[in-house]
Short mmCIF file of C-alpha atoms and ligand atoms in Angstrom, two decimals:
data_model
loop_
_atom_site.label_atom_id
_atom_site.label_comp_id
_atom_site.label_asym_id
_atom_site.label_seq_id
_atom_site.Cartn_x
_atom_site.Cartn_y
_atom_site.Cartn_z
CA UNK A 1 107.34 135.30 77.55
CA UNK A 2 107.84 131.43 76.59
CA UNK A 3 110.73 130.23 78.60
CA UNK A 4 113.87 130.01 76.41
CA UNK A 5 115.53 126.18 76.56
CA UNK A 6 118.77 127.58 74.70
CA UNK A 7 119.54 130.91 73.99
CA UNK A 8 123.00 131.78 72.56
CA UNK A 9 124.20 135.65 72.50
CA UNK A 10 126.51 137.00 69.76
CA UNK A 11 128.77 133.66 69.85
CA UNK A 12 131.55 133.31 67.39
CA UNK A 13 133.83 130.38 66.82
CA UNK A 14 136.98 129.44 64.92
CA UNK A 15 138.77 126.39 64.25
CA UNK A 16 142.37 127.00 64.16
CA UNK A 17 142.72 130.08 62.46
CA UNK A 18 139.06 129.26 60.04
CA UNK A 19 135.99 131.21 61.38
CA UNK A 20 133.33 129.34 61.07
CA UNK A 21 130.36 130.93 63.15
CA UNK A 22 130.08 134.89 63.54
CA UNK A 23 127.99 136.90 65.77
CA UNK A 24 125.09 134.19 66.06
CA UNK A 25 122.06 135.13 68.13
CA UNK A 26 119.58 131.90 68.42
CA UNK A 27 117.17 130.91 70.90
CA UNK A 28 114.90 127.44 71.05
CA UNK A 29 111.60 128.44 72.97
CA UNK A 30 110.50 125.27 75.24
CA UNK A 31 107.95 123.09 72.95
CA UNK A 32 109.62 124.26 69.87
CA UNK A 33 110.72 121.91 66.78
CA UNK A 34 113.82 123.91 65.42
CA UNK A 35 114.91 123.00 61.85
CA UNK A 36 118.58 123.78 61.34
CA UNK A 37 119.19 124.19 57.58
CA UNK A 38 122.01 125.43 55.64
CA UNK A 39 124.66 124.30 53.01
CA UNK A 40 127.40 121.68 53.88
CA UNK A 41 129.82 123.29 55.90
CA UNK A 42 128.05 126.16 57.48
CA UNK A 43 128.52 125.53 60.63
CA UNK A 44 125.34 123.40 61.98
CA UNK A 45 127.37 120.84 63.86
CA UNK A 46 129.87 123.24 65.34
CA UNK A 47 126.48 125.18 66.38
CA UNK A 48 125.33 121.83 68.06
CA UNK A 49 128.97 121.11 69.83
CA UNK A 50 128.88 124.28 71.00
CA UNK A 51 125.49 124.00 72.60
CA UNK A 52 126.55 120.43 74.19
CA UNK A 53 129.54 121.85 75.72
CA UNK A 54 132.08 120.03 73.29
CA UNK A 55 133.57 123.40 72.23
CA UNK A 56 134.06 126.39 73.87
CA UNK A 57 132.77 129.73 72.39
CA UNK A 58 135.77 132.19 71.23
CA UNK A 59 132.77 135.45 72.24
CA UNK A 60 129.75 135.68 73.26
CA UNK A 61 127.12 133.28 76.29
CA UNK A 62 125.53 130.36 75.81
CA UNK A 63 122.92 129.82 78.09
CA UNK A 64 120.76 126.24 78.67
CA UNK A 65 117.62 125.90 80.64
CA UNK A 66 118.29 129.72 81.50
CA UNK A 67 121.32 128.83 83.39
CA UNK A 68 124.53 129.80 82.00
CA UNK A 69 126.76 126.80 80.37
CA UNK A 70 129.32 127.20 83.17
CA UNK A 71 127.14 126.45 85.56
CA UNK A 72 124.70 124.05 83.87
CA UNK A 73 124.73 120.92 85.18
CA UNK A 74 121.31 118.86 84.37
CA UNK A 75 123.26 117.24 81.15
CA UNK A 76 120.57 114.43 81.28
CA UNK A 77 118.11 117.32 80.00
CA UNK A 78 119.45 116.94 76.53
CA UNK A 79 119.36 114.14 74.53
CA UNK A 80 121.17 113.59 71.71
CA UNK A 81 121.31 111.95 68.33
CA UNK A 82 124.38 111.78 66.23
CA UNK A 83 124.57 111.73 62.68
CA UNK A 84 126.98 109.11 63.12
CA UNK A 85 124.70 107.04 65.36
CA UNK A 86 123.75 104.74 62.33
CA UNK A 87 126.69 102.77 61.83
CA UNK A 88 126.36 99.61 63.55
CA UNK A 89 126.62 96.53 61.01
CA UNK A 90 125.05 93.00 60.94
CA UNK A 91 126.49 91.07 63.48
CA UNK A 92 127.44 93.57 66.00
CA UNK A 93 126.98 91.89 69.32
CA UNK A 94 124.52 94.19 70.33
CA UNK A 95 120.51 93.59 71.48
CA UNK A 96 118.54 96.34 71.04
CA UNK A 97 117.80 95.98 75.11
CA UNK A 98 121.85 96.95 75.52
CA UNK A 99 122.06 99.77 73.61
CA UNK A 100 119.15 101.12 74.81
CA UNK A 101 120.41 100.46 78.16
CA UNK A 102 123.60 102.48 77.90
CA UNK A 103 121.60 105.82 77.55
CA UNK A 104 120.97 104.93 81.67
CA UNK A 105 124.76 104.47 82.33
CA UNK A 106 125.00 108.15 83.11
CA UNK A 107 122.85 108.05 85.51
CA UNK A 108 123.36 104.38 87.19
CA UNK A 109 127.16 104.11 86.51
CA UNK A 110 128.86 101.19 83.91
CA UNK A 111 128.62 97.83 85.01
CA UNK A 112 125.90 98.38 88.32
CA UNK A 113 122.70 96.09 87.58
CA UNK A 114 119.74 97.20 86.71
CA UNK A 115 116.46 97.11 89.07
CA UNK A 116 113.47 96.65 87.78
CA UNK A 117 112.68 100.52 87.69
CA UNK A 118 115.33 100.57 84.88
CA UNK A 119 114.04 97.54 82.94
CA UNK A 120 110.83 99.18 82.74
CA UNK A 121 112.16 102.51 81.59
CA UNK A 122 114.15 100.62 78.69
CA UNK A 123 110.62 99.27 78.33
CA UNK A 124 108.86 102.52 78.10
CA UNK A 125 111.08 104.15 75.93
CA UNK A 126 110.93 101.19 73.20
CA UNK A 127 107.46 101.72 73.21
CA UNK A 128 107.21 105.36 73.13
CA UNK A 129 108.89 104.92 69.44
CA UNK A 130 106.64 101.78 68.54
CA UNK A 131 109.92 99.13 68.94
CA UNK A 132 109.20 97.36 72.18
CA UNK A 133 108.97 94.08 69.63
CA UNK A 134 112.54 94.27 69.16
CA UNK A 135 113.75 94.05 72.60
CA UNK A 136 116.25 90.90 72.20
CA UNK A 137 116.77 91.40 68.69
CA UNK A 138 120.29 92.26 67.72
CA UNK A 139 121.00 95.85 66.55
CA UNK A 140 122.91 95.23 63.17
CA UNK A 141 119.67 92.96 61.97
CA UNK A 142 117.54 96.27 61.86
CA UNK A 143 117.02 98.83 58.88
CA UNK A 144 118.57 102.31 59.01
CA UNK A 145 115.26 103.59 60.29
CA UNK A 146 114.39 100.99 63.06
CA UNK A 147 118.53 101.66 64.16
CA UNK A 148 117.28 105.53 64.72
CA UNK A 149 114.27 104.83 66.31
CA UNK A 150 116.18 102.78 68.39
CA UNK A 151 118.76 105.48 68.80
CA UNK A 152 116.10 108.03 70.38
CA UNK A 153 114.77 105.06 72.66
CA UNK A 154 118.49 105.22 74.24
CA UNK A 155 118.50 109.21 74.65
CA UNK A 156 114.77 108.93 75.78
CA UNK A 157 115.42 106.79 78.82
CA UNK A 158 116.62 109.65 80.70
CA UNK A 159 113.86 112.14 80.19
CA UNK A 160 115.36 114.82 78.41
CA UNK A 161 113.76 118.28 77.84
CA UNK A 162 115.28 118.75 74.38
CA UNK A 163 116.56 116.72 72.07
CA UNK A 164 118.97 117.31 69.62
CA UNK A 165 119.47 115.23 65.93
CA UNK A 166 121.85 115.86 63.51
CA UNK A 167 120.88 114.72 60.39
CA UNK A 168 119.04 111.72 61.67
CA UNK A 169 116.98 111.02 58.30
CA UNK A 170 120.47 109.68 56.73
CA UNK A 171 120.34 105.78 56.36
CA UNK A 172 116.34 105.92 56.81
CA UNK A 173 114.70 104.52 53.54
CA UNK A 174 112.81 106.90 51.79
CA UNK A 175 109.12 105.16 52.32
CA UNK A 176 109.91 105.27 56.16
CA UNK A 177 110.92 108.80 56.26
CA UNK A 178 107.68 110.49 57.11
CA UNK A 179 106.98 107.50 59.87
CA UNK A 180 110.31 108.80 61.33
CA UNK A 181 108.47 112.57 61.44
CA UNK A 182 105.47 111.24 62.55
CA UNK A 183 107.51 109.99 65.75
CA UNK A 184 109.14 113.25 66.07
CA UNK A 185 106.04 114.91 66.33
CA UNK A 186 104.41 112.94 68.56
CA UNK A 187 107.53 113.58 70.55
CA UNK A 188 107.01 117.07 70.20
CA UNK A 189 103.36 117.77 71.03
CA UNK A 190 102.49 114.84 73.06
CA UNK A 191 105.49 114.73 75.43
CA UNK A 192 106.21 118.27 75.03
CA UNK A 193 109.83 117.36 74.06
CA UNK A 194 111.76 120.62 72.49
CA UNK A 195 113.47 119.67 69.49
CA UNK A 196 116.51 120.65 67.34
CA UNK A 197 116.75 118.88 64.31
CA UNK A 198 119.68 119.48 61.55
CA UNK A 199 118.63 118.55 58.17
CA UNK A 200 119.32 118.72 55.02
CA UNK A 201 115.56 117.92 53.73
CA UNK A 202 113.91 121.33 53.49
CA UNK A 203 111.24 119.81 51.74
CA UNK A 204 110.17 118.17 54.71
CA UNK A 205 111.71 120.23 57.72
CA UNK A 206 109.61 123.80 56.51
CA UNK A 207 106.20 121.68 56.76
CA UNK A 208 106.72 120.07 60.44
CA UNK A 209 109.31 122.05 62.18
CA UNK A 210 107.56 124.89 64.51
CA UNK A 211 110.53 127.22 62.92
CA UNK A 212 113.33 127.46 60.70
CA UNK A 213 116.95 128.73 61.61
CA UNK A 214 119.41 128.68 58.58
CA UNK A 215 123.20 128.98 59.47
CA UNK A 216 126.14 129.53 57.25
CA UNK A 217 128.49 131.19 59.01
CA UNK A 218 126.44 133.73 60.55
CA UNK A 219 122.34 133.04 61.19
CA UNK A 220 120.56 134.09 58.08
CA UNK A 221 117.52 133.42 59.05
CA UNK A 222 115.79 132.63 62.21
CA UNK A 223 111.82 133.20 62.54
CA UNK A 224 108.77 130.48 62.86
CA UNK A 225 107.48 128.26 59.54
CA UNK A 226 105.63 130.70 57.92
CA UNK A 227 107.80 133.58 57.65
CA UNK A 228 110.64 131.30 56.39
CA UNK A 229 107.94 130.17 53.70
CA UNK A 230 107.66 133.74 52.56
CA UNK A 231 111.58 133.85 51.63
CA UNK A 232 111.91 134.10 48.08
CA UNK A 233 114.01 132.24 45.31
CA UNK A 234 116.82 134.97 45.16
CA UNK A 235 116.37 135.60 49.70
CA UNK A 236 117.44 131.53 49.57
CA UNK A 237 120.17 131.79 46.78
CA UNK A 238 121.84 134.23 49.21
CA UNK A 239 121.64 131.41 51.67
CA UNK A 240 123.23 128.67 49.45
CA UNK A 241 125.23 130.95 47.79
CA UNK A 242 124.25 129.45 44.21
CA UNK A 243 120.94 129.31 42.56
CA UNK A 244 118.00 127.72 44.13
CA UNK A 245 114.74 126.85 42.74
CA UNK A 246 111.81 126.27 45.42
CA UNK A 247 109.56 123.10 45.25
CA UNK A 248 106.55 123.70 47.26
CA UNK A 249 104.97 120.53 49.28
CA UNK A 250 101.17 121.31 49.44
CA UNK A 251 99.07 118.59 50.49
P1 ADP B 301 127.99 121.58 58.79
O1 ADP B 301 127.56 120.73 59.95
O2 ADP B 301 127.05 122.73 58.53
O3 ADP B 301 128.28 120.80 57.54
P2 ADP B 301 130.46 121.90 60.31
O4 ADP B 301 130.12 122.55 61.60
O5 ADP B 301 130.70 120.43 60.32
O6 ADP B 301 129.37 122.31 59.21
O7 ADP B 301 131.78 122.57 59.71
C1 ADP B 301 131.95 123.97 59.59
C2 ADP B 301 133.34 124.25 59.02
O8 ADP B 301 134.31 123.92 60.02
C3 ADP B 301 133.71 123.43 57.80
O9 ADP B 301 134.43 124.26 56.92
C4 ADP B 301 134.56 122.32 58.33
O10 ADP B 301 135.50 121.90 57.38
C5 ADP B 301 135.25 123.00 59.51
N1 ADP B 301 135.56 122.03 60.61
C6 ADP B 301 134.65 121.20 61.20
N2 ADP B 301 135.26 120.50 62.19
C7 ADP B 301 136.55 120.90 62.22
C8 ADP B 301 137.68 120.56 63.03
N3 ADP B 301 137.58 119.65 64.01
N4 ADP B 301 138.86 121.19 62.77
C9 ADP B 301 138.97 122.11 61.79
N5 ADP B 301 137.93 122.48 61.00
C10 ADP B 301 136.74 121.89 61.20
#
């Protein structure tokens, strides 16, 4: 059996007194691309906090790398993107080189100096998403897009295993959107990188993601591509909880 990178038993959570996940069972398989759908408020970013040890479960195990979150320790495993991460304005005093950099702090410790080991890893991870051009340029000069490529650089610098985005597409002009799945995907089947990716573009997520977990609440649906292809109209409706019509993306 394909070795599970997450795998979450009958976990419930509430904020306050609001319960906001119930009985979810979910597991990532290692070489995976997860696509974490669902309407707003559902529960995907609790789902993610709860998986990066932010919150605390009120039932249920959460277990990462098979090794149970208590005891998990190899945090540098997981990269992750925020949907937040795209915020920084023009004129932030910022190269692309810092930020970048500060995915390494957890390993090296603020304010020690880099060796040349780490400049080249900065290096390597600007060119693994096609930005080494941009080294010296300043972060709030680039476009929503080149920002989140830039983004990934910084979590890709210390070799995770799986990365997790929430919502990274937000802020990336439309004509540059598939470029940013084309880098995903080359993430995913070249380095073998697991992925997670909240989104809110179904269009897009049910043609490149591996499979297809949609949360509101509880986990309505959890199964590869195809099977979440097969859903009909009035299965997804149930989902949303209002009418939805399908648009199908052959190409
Ligand atoms: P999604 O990412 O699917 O939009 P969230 O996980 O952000 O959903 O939110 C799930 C529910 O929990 C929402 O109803 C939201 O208002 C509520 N919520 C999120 N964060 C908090 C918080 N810190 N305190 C109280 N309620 C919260």
């Amino acid at each position: 059996m394909k070795e599970k990178i997450v795998s979450i038993e009958n976990v419930s959570f509430t904020y306050e007194n609001k319960k906001v996940l119930e009985n979810i069972y979910f597991t990532i398989p290692k070489g995976s691309f997860v696509g974490l759908i669902g309407p707003n408020g559902g529960g995907k970013t609790t789902l993610i906090k709860l998986i990066l040890g932010l919150e605390k479960p009120d039932t249920g195990s959460i277990k990462l790398f098979g090794e149970p979150m208590n005891r998990f320790s190899a945090w540098n495993k997981i990269g992750y993107v925020s949907q937040k991460a795209n915020t920084f304005n023009k004129g932030f005093p910022a190269t692309v080189f810092e930020v970048v950099s500060m995915g390494l702090t957890a390993k090296i410790g603020y304010l020690k100096f880099f060796t040349r080991k780490h400049k080249e890893k900065i290096h390597q991870a600007l060119q693994q998403v096609d930005m080494e051009a941009y080294v010296y340029e300043n972060i709030g000069n680039l476009s929503g897009g080149q920002q989140q490529r830039i983004f990934i650089a910084r979590s890709l610098v210390s070799d995770p295993e799986l990365l997790i985005l929430d919502e990274p597409t937000v802020g990336v002009d439309h004509k540059n959107v598939q470029r940013f799945y084309d880098l995903l995907d080359q993430l995913n089947l070249k380095q073998g990188i697991t992925m997670l990716m909240v989104t809110h573009d179904t269009g897009t997520i049910t043609e490149q993601a591996t499979h297809i977990a949609c949360l509101n609440k509880t986990l309505y649906f959890h199964g590869k591509r195809a099977e979440y292809k097969s859903l009909t109209e009035k299965d997804l409706s149930q989902l949303y909880g209002h009418q939805v019509n399908i648009v199908k993306h052959d190409h």
